[in-house]
CSV table of C-alpha atoms in Angstrom, one decimal:
chain,number,residue,atom,x,y,z
A,1,MET,CA,0.4,10.4,-13.2
A,2,SER,CA,-0.4,9.2,-9.5
A,3,HIS,CA,-2.4,11.3,-7.1
A,4,ALA,CA,-0.7,14.3,-5.4
A,5,SER,CA,1.7,13.4,-2.6
A,6,TYR,CA,1.0,14.1,0.9
A,7,GLU,CA,2.7,13.9,4.4
A,8,LEU,CA,1.8,11.9,7.5
A,9,LYS,CA,3.3,12.7,11.0
A,10,ALA,CA,4.7,9.5,12.8
A,11,VAL,CA,6.3,8.6,15.8
A,12,ALA,CA,8.8,5.9,16.5
A,13,ARG,CA,7.5,2.8,18.3
A,14,GLU,CA,9.9,1.7,21.2
A,15,ARG,CA,7.7,-1.3,21.9
A,16,VAL,CA,6.2,-3.9,19.3
A,17,GLY,CA,4.0,-6.7,19.7
A,18,LYS,CA,0.1,-7.2,20.3
A,19,GLY,CA,-0.2,-5.5,23.6
A,20,SER,CA,1.5,-2.5,22.6
A,21,SER,CA,-0.5,-2.3,19.2
A,22,ARG,CA,-3.7,-2.7,21.2
A,23,GLU,CA,-2.8,0.4,23.3
A,24,LEU,CA,-2.0,2.3,20.3
A,25,ARG,CA,-5.3,1.6,18.9
A,26,ARG,CA,-7.1,2.5,21.8
A,27,ASN,CA,-5.2,6.1,21.7
A,28,GLY,CA,-6.1,6.7,18.2
A,29,LEU,CA,-3.0,5.6,16.4
A,30,ILE,CA,-2.0,2.2,14.5
A,31,PRO,CA,1.4,0.5,14.2
A,32,ALA,CA,3.2,0.8,10.9
A,33,VAL,CA,6.6,-0.3,9.7
A,34,ILE,CA,9.0,1.5,7.1
A,35,TYR,CA,11.4,-1.2,5.4
A,36,GLY,CA,13.4,-1.5,2.2
A,37,ASP,CA,16.1,0.4,0.4
A,38,LYS,CA,18.7,-1.8,2.1
A,39,GLN,CA,18.0,-0.1,5.4
A,40,ALA,CA,16.9,-1.5,8.7
A,41,PRO,CA,13.1,-1.5,9.4
A,42,ILE,CA,11.6,1.2,11.5
A,43,ALA,CA,8.7,0.6,13.6
A,44,ILE,CA,6.3,3.8,13.8
A,45,SER,CA,2.8,4.9,14.9
A,46,ILE,CA,0.7,7.0,12.9
A,47,ASN,CA,-2.7,8.8,13.2
A,48,THR,CA,-5.6,6.2,12.5
A,49,ASN,CA,-8.0,8.8,11.2
A,50,GLU,CA,-5.4,10.7,8.8
A,51,ILE,CA,-4.1,7.2,7.3
A,52,THR,CA,-8.0,5.8,7.0
A,53,LYS,CA,-8.9,9.1,5.3
A,54,ARG,CA,-5.9,8.4,2.7
A,55,ILE,CA,-7.0,4.9,2.0
A,56,HIS,CA,-10.5,5.6,1.2
A,57,ALA,CA,-9.5,8.7,-1.0
A,58,GLY,CA,-8.3,6.3,-3.5
A,59,GLY,CA,-4.9,5.9,-5.2
A,60,PHE,CA,-3.3,4.8,-1.9
A,61,MET,CA,-1.1,2.1,-3.0
A,62,THR,CA,0.1,4.0,-6.1
A,63,THR,CA,0.9,7.4,-4.5
A,64,ILE,CA,4.3,8.3,-2.7
A,65,ALA,CA,4.0,9.7,0.5
A,66,THR,CA,6.4,11.6,2.8
A,67,ILE,CA,6.5,10.4,6.5
A,68,ASP,CA,7.8,13.0,9.0
A,69,LEU,CA,9.3,11.0,11.7
A,70,ASP,CA,10.5,13.2,14.5
A,71,GLY,CA,11.5,15.8,12.1
A,72,LYS,CA,13.2,13.5,9.4
A,73,LYS,CA,11.4,13.2,6.0
A,74,ILE,CA,11.2,9.7,4.6
A,75,SER,CA,9.8,9.2,1.1
A,76,VAL,CA,7.6,6.0,1.3
A,77,LEU,CA,5.2,3.9,-0.9
A,78,PRO,CA,2.5,2.1,0.8
A,79,LYS,CA,2.8,-1.6,0.1
A,80,ASP,CA,0.2,-3.4,2.4
A,81,TYR,CA,-2.6,-2.5,4.9
A,82,GLN,CA,-4.8,-4.7,7.2
A,83,LEU,CA,-8.4,-3.9,7.9
A,84,ASP,CA,-10.4,-5.3,10.7
A,85,ARG,CA,-12.7,-7.7,9.0
A,86,VAL,CA,-15.7,-6.9,11.2
A,87,ARG,CA,-15.4,-3.0,11.6
A,88,ASP,CA,-13.5,-1.9,8.5
A,89,PHE,CA,-10.9,-0.5,10.8
A,90,THR,CA,-7.4,0.1,9.8
A,91,MET,CA,-5.1,-2.3,12.0
A,92,HIS,CA,-1.4,-1.9,10.3
A,93,VAL,CA,0.1,-0.4,7.3
A,94,ASP,CA,3.6,-1.4,5.6
A,95,PHE,CA,5.5,1.3,3.7
A,96,LEU,CA,8.3,0.7,1.4
A,97,ARG,CA,11.1,3.3,1.6
A,98,VAL,CA,11.8,4.8,-1.7
A,99,SER,CA,14.3,7.0,-3.3
A,100,ALA,CA,14.4,9.1,-6.5
A,101,ASN,CA,15.9,6.1,-8.4
A,102,SER,CA,13.6,3.4,-6.8
A,103,GLN,CA,11.9,1.1,-9.3
A,104,VAL,CA,8.6,-0.4,-7.6
A,105,SER,CA,5.8,-2.8,-8.6
A,106,VAL,CA,2.5,-1.6,-8.2
A,107,GLN,CA,-1.2,-2.6,-9.2
A,108,VAL,CA,-2.6,-0.2,-11.3
A,109,PRO,CA,-6.2,0.3,-12.0
A,110,VAL,CA,-7.5,-0.2,-15.7
A,111,HIS,CA,-9.7,2.4,-17.1
A,112,PHE,CA,-11.9,1.7,-20.2
A,113,VAL,CA,-12.9,4.3,-22.7
A,114,ASN,CA,-15.0,4.9,-26.0
A,115,GLU,CA,-17.5,2.0,-25.0
A,116,GLU,CA,-20.0,3.8,-27.0
A,117,LYS,CA,-17.7,3.3,-30.0
A,118,SER,CA,-17.8,-0.3,-30.0
A,119,ALA,CA,-19.9,-3.2,-30.1
A,120,ILE,CA,-20.9,-2.6,-26.5
A,121,LYS,CA,-23.4,0.1,-27.8
A,122,THR,CA,-25.5,-2.6,-29.7
A,123,GLY,CA,-25.7,-4.8,-26.8
A,124,ALA,CA,-22.3,-6.7,-26.6
A,125,VAL,CA,-20.8,-7.1,-23.1
A,126,LEU,CA,-17.5,-6.0,-21.9
A,127,ASN,CA,-15.9,-9.1,-20.1
A,128,ILE,CA,-13.1,-7.6,-17.7
A,129,VAL,CA,-10.5,-10.0,-17.2
A,130,ARG,CA,-8.2,-7.8,-15.2
A,131,HIS,CA,-9.2,-4.7,-13.2
A,132,GLU,CA,-5.7,-4.0,-12.4
A,133,VAL,CA,-2.4,-4.8,-13.9
A,134,GLU,CA,0.9,-5.0,-12.0
A,135,LEU,CA,3.4,-2.8,-13.6
A,136,HIS,CA,7.3,-2.0,-13.0
A,137,CYS,CA,7.6,1.8,-12.9
A,138,PRO,CA,9.9,4.5,-11.4
A,139,ALA,CA,8.7,5.3,-7.8
A,140,SER,CA,8.6,9.0,-8.8
A,141,ASP,CA,6.4,8.4,-11.8
A,142,ILE,CA,3.6,5.8,-11.1
A,143,PRO,CA,0.8,5.9,-13.4
A,144,GLU,CA,-2.5,6.7,-11.8
A,145,ALA,CA,-4.3,4.2,-14.2
A,146,ILE,CA,-3.9,2.8,-17.6
A,147,THR,CA,-6.4,3.4,-20.3
A,148,VAL,CA,-7.9,0.9,-22.8
A,149,ASP,CA,-9.7,2.5,-25.9
A,150,LEU,CA,-12.4,0.2,-26.9
A,151,ALA,CA,-13.3,2.1,-30.3
A,152,GLY,CA,-13.9,0.1,-33.4
A,153,LEU,CA,-13.9,-3.3,-31.2
A,154,LYS,CA,-16.3,-6.0,-32.2
A,155,VAL,CA,-17.8,-9.2,-30.5
A,156,GLY,CA,-15.2,-11.7,-30.3
A,157,ASP,CA,-12.3,-9.2,-29.9
A,158,ALA,CA,-9.8,-9.4,-27.2
A,159,ILE,CA,-7.5,-6.7,-25.6
A,160,HIS,CA,-4.2,-7.8,-24.7
A,161,ILE,CA,-1.5,-5.7,-22.5
A,162,SER,CA,0.5,-5.1,-25.9
A,163,ALA,CA,-2.3,-3.0,-27.4
A,164,VAL,CA,-2.0,-0.7,-24.2
A,165,LYS,CA,0.3,2.2,-24.6
A,166,LEU,CA,2.3,2.4,-21.3
A,167,PRO,CA,4.2,5.5,-20.2
A,168,LYS,CA,7.8,5.6,-20.7
A,169,GLY,CA,9.8,3.3,-18.2
A,170,VAL,CA,6.8,1.5,-17.2
A,171,THR,CA,6.6,-2.3,-18.1
A,172,PRO,CA,4.2,-5.2,-17.0
A,173,VAL,CA,5.6,-7.5,-14.3
A,174,ILE,CA,4.2,-10.5,-16.4
A,175,ALA,CA,6.6,-10.5,-19.1
A,176,ASP,CA,6.6,-14.0,-20.9
A,177,ARG,CA,3.2,-13.6,-22.3
A,178,ASP,CA,0.9,-11.2,-24.1
A,179,PHE,CA,-1.9,-11.4,-21.5
A,180,THR,CA,-5.6,-10.4,-21.9
A,181,ILE,CA,-7.1,-7.5,-20.2
A,182,ALA,CA,-10.7,-7.9,-21.5
A,183,THR,CA,-12.9,-9.3,-24.3
A,184,ILE,CA,-15.9,-8.1,-26.1
A,185,VAL,CA,-18.7,-10.9,-25.9
A,186,ALA,CA,-22.2,-11.6,-27.1
A,187,PRO,CA,-24.9,-10.6,-24.8
A,188,ALA,CA,-26.2,-13.5,-22.7
A,189,ALA,CA,-30.0,-12.7,-23.3
A,190,GLY,CA,-30.9,-16.3,-24.4
A,191,VAL,CA,-29.5,-17.6,-21.0
A,192,ALA,CA,-31.4,-14.9,-19.1
A,193,GLU,CA,-34.6,-15.7,-21.0
A,194,GLU,CA,-34.2,-19.6,-20.4
A,195,GLU,CA,-33.6,-18.9,-16.5
A,196,GLU,CA,-36.9,-16.6,-16.7
A,197,GLY,CA,-38.9,-19.4,-18.6
A,198,SER,CA,-37.9,-22.0,-15.9
A,199,ALA,CA,-38.6,-19.7,-13.0
A,200,GLU,CA,-42.0,-19.2,-14.5
A,201,ALA,CA,-42.7,-23.1,-14.9
């Protein structure tokens, strides 16, 4: 299951554009947009500290939130956010309006378990091809993560999406092939030793 839902207070924005966005940021607010569900987009502003705290807490893009817009409660899923490249400062957030019946596409992190019960215990390396997998799922039931069990896997084994048990109603966005999530590979010790030898020479 996804992280616990939360609520954000928001105010409708009368003006849009770079000038008004800069003014908002000076006042501790950031511009955001609510769109989707066959309704007109709504330009809003939200508290910078509150949204930044949510982004850094983890699970931001997979957690349904409630936006309190002047007393009206709107269920949303964050779809995108922009950070200032220099200061790591939140610049803008896009929210997708969702309802109880909404289906959404989200990037869900992959967690690996039982490494100690696989060839990794004896020196093999887990080569992760996908740290996240994009999934179609009900907006009301977004997985917090998908779990890959490595128990019994040997060098040369590959884990494909078909080997992962997904929750009911959840399917991969990539449906035309059984894509690889990770592989178990032999340690690259020989390469490391050669590099050390050449460095000494």
